Amino acid sequence: MDHVKLIPITDLHRWERNPRLHPDTNIAQLCASLREFGLARLPVLATWPGQTEGRIIAGNGITAALKRMHEADPAHPPQGIDPGSPWMIPVRPRTFDSQLAAEKYGLVDNWSTEASHDDPAMILPILQELQAFGDDLTGLFLPESEISAMMDPVGVEDVRWKEFDETVGAGAPPGKEIKCPHCGETFTK
């Protein structure tokens, strides 16, 4: 089991070869998440033979967001971080056999979440409940257009299906192509 170590924020250095990019919008989202929920996932500080200072091998985005917050308002750290100067950030130190082994860990950390996906049918009730309780659904790391599409999967607010009209195409001879008046899809009777 890894232990937790407190490191001054000024001593945290990113993994220079990290291919994961964190645009400003992502860092802003991470800052908002940190303000609302605190530090939920600790950065991983990697060392290996010849590199004893340590590099953040996992959690570079969180670290960048923490540094931005510290520079903007050092008196108000996120929940769970003492407002001392500088902030002391909890990290999970890991020692690797080599730099390459540490970098492989970093790649796995980057890609492991991308290998999974969410079930929209399970997300929708949660979004609806959040909205019913007055949450504006910001800070979910999704573009507003995707949230809107999940909230209204048809994409058109006015369309509400009553029931399928079985009489459409009832008089058509077998083999006749029929176009659905609702969705425009064609099918053969």
mmCIF file of C-alpha atoms in Angstrom:
data_model
loop_
_atom_site.group_PDB
_atom_site.id
_atom_site.type_symbol
_atom_site.label_atom_id
_atom_site.label_comp_id
_atom_site.label_asym_id
_atom_site.label_seq_id
_atom_site.Cartn_x
_atom_site.Cartn_y
_atom_site.Cartn_z
ATOM 1 C CA MET A 1 0.000 0.000 0.000
ATOM 2 C CA ASP A 2 1.352 3.413 -0.980
ATOM 3 C CA HIS A 3 1.758 5.991 1.724
ATOM 4 C CA VAL A 4 0.961 9.688 1.412
ATOM 5 C CA LYS A 5 3.639 12.353 1.547
ATOM 6 C CA LEU A 6 3.180 16.142 1.806
ATOM 7 C CA ILE A 7 5.214 18.121 -0.730
ATOM 8 C CA PRO A 8 5.331 21.926 -1.094
ATOM 9 C CA ILE A 9 3.441 22.913 -4.231
ATOM 10 C CA THR A 10 6.516 24.799 -5.416
ATOM 11 C CA ASP A 11 8.475 21.511 -5.451
ATOM 12 C CA LEU A 12 6.028 19.622 -7.681
ATOM 13 C CA HIS A 13 7.336 19.206 -11.220
ATOM 14 C CA ARG A 14 5.411 17.827 -14.155
ATOM 15 C CA TRP A 15 6.483 14.873 -16.232
ATOM 16 C CA GLU A 16 8.206 16.644 -19.139
ATOM 17 C CA ARG A 17 7.395 13.908 -21.672
ATOM 18 C CA ASN A 18 3.732 13.619 -20.711
ATOM 19 C CA PRO A 19 1.780 13.464 -23.987
ATOM 20 C CA ARG A 20 -1.493 14.401 -22.230
ATOM 21 C CA LEU A 21 -2.389 17.987 -23.058
ATOM 22 C CA HIS A 22 -4.402 20.107 -20.649
ATOM 23 C CA PRO A 23 -5.832 23.144 -22.443
ATOM 24 C CA ASP A 24 -6.843 26.182 -20.395
ATOM 25 C CA THR A 25 -10.514 25.150 -20.471
ATOM 26 C CA ASN A 26 -9.620 21.794 -18.911
ATOM 27 C CA ILE A 27 -7.479 23.430 -16.219
ATOM 28 C CA ALA A 28 -10.374 25.819 -15.466
ATOM 29 C CA GLN A 29 -12.733 22.813 -15.125
ATOM 30 C CA LEU A 30 -10.252 21.093 -12.817
ATOM 31 C CA CYS A 31 -10.018 24.270 -10.703
ATOM 32 C CA ALA A 32 -13.821 24.385 -10.422
ATOM 33 C CA SER A 33 -13.907 20.711 -9.433
ATOM 34 C CA LEU A 34 -11.196 21.233 -6.818
ATOM 35 C CA ARG A 35 -13.097 24.198 -5.358
ATOM 36 C CA GLU A 36 -16.319 22.168 -5.147
ATOM 37 C CA PHE A 37 -15.018 18.745 -4.094
ATOM 38 C CA GLY A 38 -11.449 19.209 -2.899
ATOM 39 C CA LEU A 39 -8.544 16.988 -3.875
ATOM 40 C CA ALA A 40 -10.208 13.624 -4.506
ATOM 41 C CA ARG A 41 -7.395 11.924 -6.419
ATOM 42 C CA LEU A 42 -3.812 12.334 -5.304
ATOM 43 C CA PRO A 43 -1.036 12.945 -7.828
ATOM 44 C CA VAL A 44 1.593 10.193 -8.100
ATOM 45 C CA LEU A 45 5.167 11.368 -7.511
ATOM 46 C CA ALA A 46 7.636 9.121 -9.334
ATOM 47 C CA THR A 47 11.297 8.567 -8.603
ATOM 48 C CA TRP A 48 13.739 6.142 -10.207
ATOM 49 C CA PRO A 49 17.503 5.511 -10.047
ATOM 50 C CA GLY A 50 19.255 8.782 -10.877
ATOM 51 C CA GLN A 51 16.070 10.828 -10.393
ATOM 52 C CA THR A 52 15.472 11.406 -6.720
ATOM 53 C CA GLU A 53 13.703 14.774 -6.956
ATOM 54 C CA GLY A 54 10.523 13.191 -8.254
ATOM 55 C CA ARG A 55 8.188 14.005 -11.096
ATOM 56 C CA ILE A 56 4.394 13.957 -11.177
ATOM 57 C CA ILE A 57 3.844 10.906 -13.374
ATOM 58 C CA ALA A 58 0.063 10.814 -12.869
ATOM 59 C CA GLY A 59 -2.039 13.822 -11.982
ATOM 60 C CA ASN A 60 -0.328 16.509 -14.062
ATOM 61 C CA GLY A 61 -3.649 18.244 -14.819
ATOM 62 C CA ILE A 62 -4.640 18.351 -11.158
ATOM 63 C CA THR A 63 -1.180 19.650 -10.272
ATOM 64 C CA ALA A 64 -1.413 22.392 -12.930
ATOM 65 C CA ALA A 65 -4.849 23.385 -11.584
ATOM 66 C CA LEU A 66 -3.541 23.480 -8.000
ATOM 67 C CA LYS A 67 -0.611 25.661 -9.079
ATOM 68 C CA ARG A 68 -2.977 28.035 -10.912
ATOM 69 C CA MET A 69 -5.204 28.269 -7.828
ATOM 70 C CA HIS A 70 -2.194 28.817 -5.556
ATOM 71 C CA GLU A 71 -0.887 31.642 -7.746
ATOM 72 C CA ALA A 72 -4.338 33.291 -7.955
ATOM 73 C CA ASP A 73 -5.358 33.029 -4.296
ATOM 74 C CA PRO A 74 -2.889 31.354 -1.922
ATOM 75 C CA ALA A 75 -5.076 32.166 1.112
ATOM 76 C CA HIS A 76 -7.919 29.911 -0.121
ATOM 77 C CA PRO A 77 -6.776 26.398 -1.001
ATOM 78 C CA PRO A 78 -9.231 23.658 -1.950
ATOM 79 C CA GLN A 79 -10.765 21.488 0.754
ATOM 80 C CA GLY A 80 -8.232 19.218 2.421
ATOM 81 C CA ILE A 81 -5.192 21.443 1.812
ATOM 82 C CA ASP A 82 -3.903 23.700 4.581
ATOM 83 C CA PRO A 83 -3.618 27.377 3.654
ATOM 84 C CA GLY A 84 0.031 27.586 4.677
ATOM 85 C CA SER A 85 2.646 29.139 2.450
ATOM 86 C CA PRO A 86 3.333 27.361 0.222
ATOM 87 C CA TRP A 87 0.516 24.833 0.132
ATOM 88 C CA MET A 88 1.535 21.309 1.127
ATOM 89 C CA ILE A 89 0.104 18.897 -1.430
ATOM 90 C CA PRO A 90 -0.543 15.246 -0.553
ATOM 91 C CA VAL A 91 1.001 12.923 -3.143
ATOM 92 C CA ARG A 92 1.487 9.188 -3.492
ATOM 93 C CA PRO A 93 5.218 8.533 -3.911
ATOM 94 C CA ARG A 94 6.202 5.580 -6.121
ATOM 95 C CA THR A 95 9.655 4.309 -6.879
ATOM 96 C CA PHE A 96 10.187 2.728 -10.286
ATOM 97 C CA ASP A 97 13.067 0.639 -11.607
ATOM 98 C CA SER A 98 13.658 3.104 -14.444
ATOM 99 C CA GLN A 99 12.398 6.266 -16.080
ATOM 100 C CA LEU A 100 10.834 4.155 -18.823
ATOM 101 C CA ALA A 101 8.871 2.094 -16.274
ATOM 102 C CA ALA A 102 7.592 5.301 -14.681
ATOM 103 C CA GLU A 103 6.600 6.656 -18.093
ATOM 104 C CA LYS A 104 4.767 3.443 -18.939
ATOM 105 C CA TYR A 105 2.793 3.893 -15.699
ATOM 106 C CA GLY A 106 2.009 7.470 -16.763
ATOM 107 C CA LEU A 107 0.735 6.310 -20.160
ATOM 108 C CA VAL A 108 -1.440 3.631 -18.555
ATOM 109 C CA ASP A 109 -2.848 6.240 -16.174
ATOM 110 C CA ASN A 110 -3.602 8.558 -19.116
ATOM 111 C CA TRP A 111 -5.264 5.892 -21.230
ATOM 112 C CA SER A 112 -7.017 3.711 -18.673
ATOM 113 C CA THR A 113 -10.003 6.045 -18.345
ATOM 114 C CA GLU A 114 -10.285 6.425 -22.118
ATOM 115 C CA ALA A 115 -10.752 2.662 -22.502
ATOM 116 C CA SER A 116 -14.073 2.827 -20.658
ATOM 117 C CA HIS A 117 -17.293 4.586 -21.523
ATOM 118 C CA ASP A 118 -20.445 5.748 -19.800
ATOM 119 C CA ASP A 119 -23.960 4.362 -20.131
ATOM 120 C CA PRO A 120 -26.150 7.351 -21.147
ATOM 121 C CA ALA A 121 -29.264 5.600 -19.804
ATOM 122 C CA MET A 122 -27.686 5.580 -16.343
ATOM 123 C CA ILE A 123 -26.403 9.160 -16.592
ATOM 124 C CA LEU A 124 -29.762 10.684 -17.552
ATOM 125 C CA PRO A 125 -31.581 10.083 -14.225
ATOM 126 C CA ILE A 126 -28.626 11.490 -12.291
ATOM 127 C CA LEU A 127 -28.535 14.617 -14.468
ATOM 128 C CA GLN A 128 -32.295 15.016 -14.094
ATOM 129 C CA GLU A 129 -32.094 14.699 -10.297
ATOM 130 C CA LEU A 130 -29.219 17.189 -10.100
ATOM 131 C CA GLN A 131 -31.178 19.629 -12.207
ATOM 132 C CA ALA A 132 -34.351 19.099 -10.129
ATOM 133 C CA PHE A 133 -32.367 20.068 -7.016
ATOM 134 C CA GLY A 134 -31.202 23.286 -8.649
ATOM 135 C CA ASP A 135 -27.762 22.229 -9.893
ATOM 136 C CA ASP A 136 -26.843 24.067 -13.100
ATOM 137 C CA LEU A 137 -24.800 21.020 -14.259
ATOM 138 C CA THR A 138 -21.596 23.033 -14.684
ATOM 139 C CA GLY A 139 -18.284 21.432 -13.862
ATOM 140 C CA LEU A 140 -19.184 18.031 -15.334
ATOM 141 C CA PHE A 141 -16.293 18.081 -17.837
ATOM 142 C CA LEU A 142 -18.748 17.784 -20.731
ATOM 143 C CA PRO A 143 -19.579 20.391 -23.337
ATOM 144 C CA GLU A 144 -22.994 21.959 -22.837
ATOM 145 C CA SER A 145 -24.116 20.482 -26.181
ATOM 146 C CA GLU A 146 -23.439 16.925 -24.936
ATOM 147 C CA ILE A 147 -25.304 17.546 -21.687
ATOM 148 C CA SER A 148 -28.241 18.971 -23.676
ATOM 149 C CA ALA A 149 -28.222 15.950 -25.982
ATOM 150 C CA MET A 150 -28.318 13.610 -22.971
ATOM 151 C CA MET A 151 -31.119 15.582 -21.349
ATOM 152 C CA ASP A 152 -33.163 15.591 -24.588
ATOM 153 C CA PRO A 153 -31.984 12.527 -26.516
ATOM 154 C CA VAL A 154 -34.352 13.202 -29.438
ATOM 155 C CA GLY A 155 -32.827 16.634 -29.859
ATOM 156 C CA VAL A 156 -36.152 18.329 -30.544
ATOM 157 C CA GLU A 157 -38.106 19.519 -27.529
ATOM 158 C CA ASP A 158 -41.495 19.612 -29.293
ATOM 159 C CA VAL A 159 -41.497 16.007 -30.497
ATOM 160 C CA ARG A 160 -43.309 13.652 -28.148
ATOM 161 C CA TRP A 161 -44.378 10.316 -29.598
ATOM 162 C CA LYS A 162 -47.830 9.149 -28.597
ATOM 163 C CA GLU A 163 -47.707 5.727 -30.176
ATOM 164 C CA PHE A 164 -46.711 4.095 -33.427
ATOM 165 C CA ASP A 165 -49.383 4.363 -36.121
ATOM 166 C CA GLU A 166 -49.800 0.805 -37.398
ATOM 167 C CA THR A 167 -52.044 1.968 -40.245
ATOM 168 C CA VAL A 168 -49.171 3.668 -42.090
ATOM 169 C CA GLY A 169 -48.746 1.686 -45.283
ATOM 170 C CA ALA A 170 -51.635 -0.659 -44.451
ATOM 171 C CA GLY A 171 -52.992 -0.612 -48.016
ATOM 172 C CA ALA A 172 -49.629 -0.923 -49.710
ATOM 173 C CA PRO A 173 -48.919 -4.086 -51.686
ATOM 174 C CA PRO A 174 -46.169 -6.460 -50.403
ATOM 175 C CA GLY A 175 -42.689 -5.335 -51.427
ATOM 176 C CA LYS A 176 -43.684 -1.672 -51.529
ATOM 177 C CA GLU A 177 -41.259 0.816 -49.975
ATOM 178 C CA ILE A 178 -42.897 2.904 -47.265
ATOM 179 C CA LYS A 179 -41.453 6.032 -45.663
ATOM 180 C CA CYS A 180 -42.103 6.581 -41.946
ATOM 181 C CA PRO A 181 -43.729 9.993 -41.460
ATOM 182 C CA HIS A 182 -42.044 10.394 -38.046
ATOM 183 C CA CYS A 183 -38.399 9.606 -38.697
ATOM 184 C CA GLY A 184 -38.180 9.482 -42.489
ATOM 185 C CA GLU A 185 -36.739 5.957 -42.498
ATOM 186 C CA THR A 186 -37.861 3.760 -45.376
ATOM 187 C CA PHE A 187 -38.767 0.125 -45.025
ATOM 188 C CA THR A 188 -40.269 -2.569 -47.203
ATOM 189 C CA LYS A 189 -43.665 -3.945 -46.354
#
